[in-house]
Amino acid sequence: QKEVEQDPGPLSVPEGAIVSLNCTYSNSAFQYFMWYRQYSRKGPELLMYTYSSGNKEDGRFTAQVDKSSKYISLFIRDSQPSDSATYLCAMSASQSNNDMRFGAGTRLTVKP
Amino acid sequence: DTGVSQNPRHKITKRGQNVTFRCDPISEHNRLYWYRQTLGQGPEFLTYFQNEAQLEKSRLLSDRFSAERPKGSFSTLEIQRTEQGDSAMYLCASSLVLGAFFGQGTRLTVV
């Protein structure tokens, strides 16, 4: 079993839809949780990071962490075609991120 | 541009040749990481520097791989005697506190 599991999709939604992206993990030591967006042939771009459980909102993006269930989510409201990309979850037990583990990524397409 | 810079962006090499990649992190970031990413997978950790000290190396980093960060600023990743299985995107990232910022990567193709 991988430490971080993420449904690779692909996920296709119409413009304006609410998108829900999820990851599960097995290592209870993870405390820092991140979401990255990666466009084709580009490096990952940090979208959000959270510490421990709870919610964090940034514009159209909301990150949720449920440590009791070892489950994290990213919600995208009012999705746009420019949101079409691969979304990677990442998590770490230490603040130094040297133990950061990534999911395989979910490929999202938002259709106009 | 104040982001993480990687050079070259693409490299095609023959099997058995040596290659070297360079990473220039965000200037105030003291932590620097190298990752490798293959198609359809998330990045896999290779190695980590805090300032000039290499503090951790993954088991993925065989003896053919070496990384340096001589003055705690830019870093290089060298692969000796390249193999076809080394074909991947090599990503560099840097951070100060939470959340690592990635460069655009160097795509290596070994033919």
Tab-separated table of C-alpha atoms in Angstrom:
chain	number	residue	atom	x	y	z
A	1	GLN	CA	0.000	0.000	0.000
A	2	LYS	CA	1.304	3.440	-0.913
A	3	GLU	CA	1.677	6.002	1.854
A	4	VAL	CA	-0.470	8.462	-0.093
A	5	GLU	CA	-3.335	7.357	-2.318
A	6	GLN	CA	-4.937	9.645	-4.861
A	7	ASP	CA	-7.451	8.752	-7.555
A	8	PRO	CA	-5.723	9.563	-10.870
A	9	GLY	CA	-9.008	10.320	-12.626
A	10	PRO	CA	-9.331	11.702	-15.203
A	11	LEU	CA	-12.043	13.981	-13.880
A	12	SER	CA	-14.065	16.076	-16.315
A	13	VAL	CA	-16.522	18.751	-15.186
A	14	PRO	CA	-18.415	21.614	-16.846
A	15	GLU	CA	-17.325	25.180	-16.259
A	16	GLY	CA	-18.774	26.570	-13.026
A	17	ALA	CA	-18.987	23.204	-11.262
A	18	ILE	CA	-17.655	22.535	-7.791
A	19	VAL	CA	-14.724	20.152	-7.943
A	20	SER	CA	-13.767	17.823	-5.106
A	21	LEU	CA	-10.305	16.252	-5.077
A	22	ASN	CA	-9.250	13.824	-2.381
A	23	CYS	CA	-6.329	11.910	-0.928
A	24	THR	CA	-6.003	9.311	1.765
A	25	TYR	CA	-2.862	8.439	3.646
A	26	SER	CA	-1.591	5.796	5.999
A	27	ASN	CA	1.166	7.532	7.993
A	28	SER	CA	-0.370	9.093	11.100
A	29	ALA	CA	2.815	11.164	11.602
A	30	PHE	CA	1.902	13.454	8.702
A	31	GLN	CA	1.020	16.897	10.034
A	32	TYR	CA	1.612	19.233	7.086
A	33	PHE	CA	-0.609	18.952	4.053
A	34	MET	CA	-0.176	20.643	0.710
A	35	TRP	CA	-1.916	20.854	-2.646
A	36	TYR	CA	-0.021	21.512	-5.841
A	37	ARG	CA	-1.292	22.232	-9.344
A	38	GLN	CA	0.783	21.014	-12.261
A	39	TYR	CA	0.203	21.996	-15.861
A	40	SER	CA	1.485	19.717	-18.580
A	41	ARG	CA	5.293	19.707	-18.832
A	42	LYS	CA	5.626	22.264	-16.040
A	43	GLY	CA	6.776	22.053	-12.429
A	44	PRO	CA	4.221	21.758	-9.601
A	45	GLU	CA	2.842	25.056	-8.294
A	46	LEU	CA	2.029	25.336	-4.596
A	47	LEU	CA	-1.653	26.162	-4.147
A	48	MET	CA	-2.297	25.717	-0.450
A	49	TYR	CA	-0.798	24.277	2.678
A	50	THR	CA	-2.383	23.452	6.014
A	51	TYR	CA	-1.170	22.259	9.350
A	52	SER	CA	-3.016	19.533	11.254
A	53	SER	CA	-6.797	19.235	10.970
A	54	GLY	CA	-9.266	21.861	9.846
A	55	ASN	CA	-10.208	24.000	6.878
A	56	LYS	CA	-8.382	26.705	4.995
A	57	GLU	CA	-9.882	28.904	2.310
A	58	ASP	CA	-8.119	30.932	-0.370
A	59	GLY	CA	-10.335	32.487	-3.004
A	60	ARG	CA	-12.091	29.721	-4.915
A	61	PHE	CA	-10.025	27.019	-3.196
A	62	THR	CA	-10.776	25.318	0.125
A	63	ALA	CA	-8.533	22.698	1.702
A	64	GLN	CA	-9.848	20.335	4.354
A	65	VAL	CA	-7.912	17.943	6.555
A	66	ASP	CA	-9.456	15.189	8.646
A	67	LYS	CA	-6.608	13.538	10.516
A	68	SER	CA	-8.893	11.114	12.317
A	69	SER	CA	-9.885	9.629	8.957
A	70	LYS	CA	-6.484	10.265	7.319
A	71	TYR	CA	-8.319	12.057	4.525
A	72	ILE	CA	-7.695	15.402	2.869
A	73	SER	CA	-9.705	17.286	0.268
A	74	LEU	CA	-9.391	20.235	-2.053
A	75	PHE	CA	-12.559	21.951	-3.257
A	76	ILE	CA	-12.589	24.290	-6.236
A	77	ARG	CA	-15.635	26.525	-6.543
A	78	ASP	CA	-16.811	28.067	-9.817
A	79	SER	CA	-14.296	26.004	-11.766
A	80	GLN	CA	-12.749	27.580	-14.862
A	81	PRO	CA	-11.156	26.047	-17.969
A	82	SER	CA	-7.853	27.491	-16.712
A	83	ASP	CA	-8.151	25.149	-13.707
A	84	SER	CA	-7.578	22.203	-16.060
A	85	ALA	CA	-4.395	20.598	-14.759
A	86	THR	CA	-3.134	17.746	-12.606
A	87	TYR	CA	-3.629	18.284	-8.888
A	88	LEU	CA	-1.142	16.685	-6.518
A	89	CYS	CA	-1.597	16.268	-2.805
A	90	ALA	CA	1.524	16.181	-0.657
A	91	MET	CA	2.161	15.670	3.006
A	92	SER	CA	4.987	15.751	5.471
A	93	ALA	CA	5.647	14.879	9.091
A	94	SER	CA	8.247	17.590	9.529
A	95	GLN	CA	8.289	21.290	8.807
A	96	SER	CA	11.480	20.857	6.810
A	97	ASN	CA	9.493	18.958	4.153
A	98	ASN	CA	12.397	16.592	3.540
A	99	ASP	CA	10.008	13.709	4.063
A	100	MET	CA	7.283	15.086	1.786
A	101	ARG	CA	5.302	12.378	0.017
A	102	PHE	CA	3.138	13.016	-3.014
A	103	GLY	CA	0.048	11.387	-4.396
A	104	ALA	CA	0.097	10.345	-8.036
A	105	GLY	CA	-2.073	13.312	-9.013
A	106	THR	CA	-5.632	13.703	-10.326
A	107	ARG	CA	-6.012	15.025	-13.854
A	108	LEU	CA	-8.826	17.548	-14.059
A	109	THR	CA	-10.451	18.959	-17.192
A	110	VAL	CA	-12.936	21.814	-16.932
A	111	LYS	CA	-14.967	22.081	-20.123
A	112	PRO	CA	-16.272	25.481	-21.286
B	1	ASP	CA	12.001	36.210	-12.253
B	2	THR	CA	12.377	35.379	-8.558
B	3	GLY	CA	11.214	31.772	-8.719
B	4	VAL	CA	13.243	28.570	-8.759
B	5	SER	CA	15.245	28.317	-11.959
B	6	GLN	CA	16.438	25.058	-13.524
B	7	ASN	CA	18.762	24.531	-16.466
B	8	PRO	CA	18.661	23.041	-18.959
B	9	ARG	CA	14.934	22.567	-19.513
B	10	HIS	CA	15.502	19.563	-21.740
B	11	LYS	CA	18.413	17.177	-22.133
B	12	ILE	CA	18.775	14.278	-24.530
B	13	THR	CA	21.773	12.075	-23.922
B	14	LYS	CA	23.113	8.741	-25.037
B	15	ARG	CA	23.176	5.872	-22.605
B	16	GLY	CA	26.440	5.820	-20.683
B	17	GLN	CA	27.048	9.565	-20.848
B	18	ASN	CA	27.219	11.835	-17.816
B	19	VAL	CA	24.790	14.720	-17.374
B	20	THR	CA	24.633	17.629	-14.944
B	21	PHE	CA	21.647	19.776	-14.068
B	22	ARG	CA	21.650	23.097	-12.271
B	23	CYS	CA	19.131	24.595	-9.869
B	24	ASP	CA	19.012	28.188	-8.644
B	25	PRO	CA	16.610	28.385	-5.691
B	26	ILE	CA	14.682	31.396	-4.449
B	27	SER	CA	17.429	33.535	-2.951
B	28	GLU	CA	16.349	33.645	0.689
B	29	HIS	CA	15.443	29.937	0.861
B	30	ASN	CA	17.893	27.849	2.858
B	31	ARG	CA	16.311	24.473	2.048
B	32	LEU	CA	16.709	22.850	-1.346
B	33	TYR	CA	15.300	19.558	-2.602
B	34	TRP	CA	15.682	17.391	-5.680
B	35	TYR	CA	12.811	15.205	-6.855
B	36	ARG	CA	12.276	12.908	-9.804
B	37	GLN	CA	8.933	12.557	-11.566
B	38	THR	CA	7.920	10.008	-14.163
B	39	LEU	CA	4.792	10.104	-16.301
B	40	GLY	CA	1.587	9.639	-14.331
B	41	GLN	CA	3.334	9.694	-10.973
B	42	GLY	CA	3.888	12.265	-8.281
B	43	PRO	CA	7.390	13.575	-7.575
B	44	GLU	CA	9.682	11.203	-5.650
B	45	PHE	CA	12.157	12.619	-3.161
B	46	LEU	CA	15.851	12.270	-4.057
B	47	THR	CA	17.838	14.491	-1.724
B	48	TYR	CA	17.676	17.517	0.589
B	49	PHE	CA	20.052	20.326	1.516
B	50	GLN	CA	19.873	22.769	4.346
B	51	ASN	CA	22.256	25.536	3.346
B	52	GLU	CA	25.315	23.680	1.990
B	53	ALA	CA	24.801	20.522	4.033
B	54	GLN	CA	23.260	17.497	2.327
B	55	LEU	CA	21.110	16.167	5.157
B	56	GLU	CA	19.225	13.364	3.519
B	57	LYS	CA	19.456	11.085	0.502
B	58	SER	CA	16.774	8.714	-0.721
B	59	ARG	CA	17.488	5.079	-1.465
B	60	LEU	CA	16.465	6.028	-5.015
B	61	LEU	CA	19.724	7.968	-5.281
B	62	SER	CA	22.134	5.300	-6.482
B	63	ASP	CA	25.911	5.703	-6.502
B	64	ARG	CA	25.665	7.118	-10.011
B	65	PHE	CA	23.854	10.173	-8.676
B	66	SER	CA	25.559	12.982	-6.818
B	67	ALA	CA	24.292	16.358	-5.725
B	68	GLU	CA	26.098	19.385	-4.398
B	69	ARG	CA	25.255	22.780	-3.062
B	70	PRO	CA	28.737	24.252	-2.576
B	71	LYS	CA	27.962	27.688	-1.178
B	72	GLY	CA	24.454	27.122	0.037
B	73	SER	CA	23.039	28.844	-3.022
B	74	PHE	CA	22.712	26.991	-6.352
B	75	SER	CA	22.815	23.216	-6.554
B	76	THR	CA	23.874	20.685	-9.168
B	77	LEU	CA	22.682	17.135	-9.723
B	78	GLU	CA	24.983	14.876	-11.715
B	79	ILE	CA	24.085	11.490	-13.131
B	80	GLN	CA	27.004	9.355	-14.263
B	81	ARG	CA	26.770	6.549	-16.811
B	82	THR	CA	23.148	7.311	-17.604
B	83	GLU	CA	20.700	4.454	-18.159
B	84	GLN	CA	17.388	4.466	-19.986
B	85	GLY	CA	15.610	4.127	-16.656
B	86	ASP	CA	16.970	7.539	-15.681
B	87	SER	CA	14.647	9.173	-18.218
B	88	ALA	CA	12.350	11.393	-16.162
B	89	MET	CA	11.637	14.966	-15.147
B	90	TYR	CA	14.104	16.148	-12.495
B	91	LEU	CA	12.575	18.781	-10.277
B	92	CYS	CA	14.266	21.143	-7.876
B	93	ALA	CA	12.384	22.888	-5.084
B	94	SER	CA	13.288	25.321	-2.336
B	95	SER	CA	11.639	26.464	0.857
B	96	LEU	CA	12.050	28.677	3.874
B	97	VAL	CA	9.313	27.328	6.107
B	98	LEU	CA	6.198	25.462	5.007
B	99	GLY	CA	5.562	24.515	1.426
B	100	ALA	CA	8.235	23.897	-1.173
B	101	PHE	CA	8.338	25.920	-4.390
B	102	PHE	CA	9.289	24.014	-7.513
B	103	GLY	CA	11.159	24.965	-10.623
B	104	GLN	CA	10.000	24.029	-14.110
B	105	GLY	CA	12.144	20.916	-14.114
B	106	THR	CA	14.712	19.393	-16.435
B	107	ARG	CA	13.326	16.697	-18.696
B	108	LEU	CA	15.966	14.038	-19.310
B	109	THR	CA	15.694	11.560	-22.143
B	110	VAL	CA	18.289	8.800	-22.340
B	111	VAL	CA	18.461	7.151	-25.755
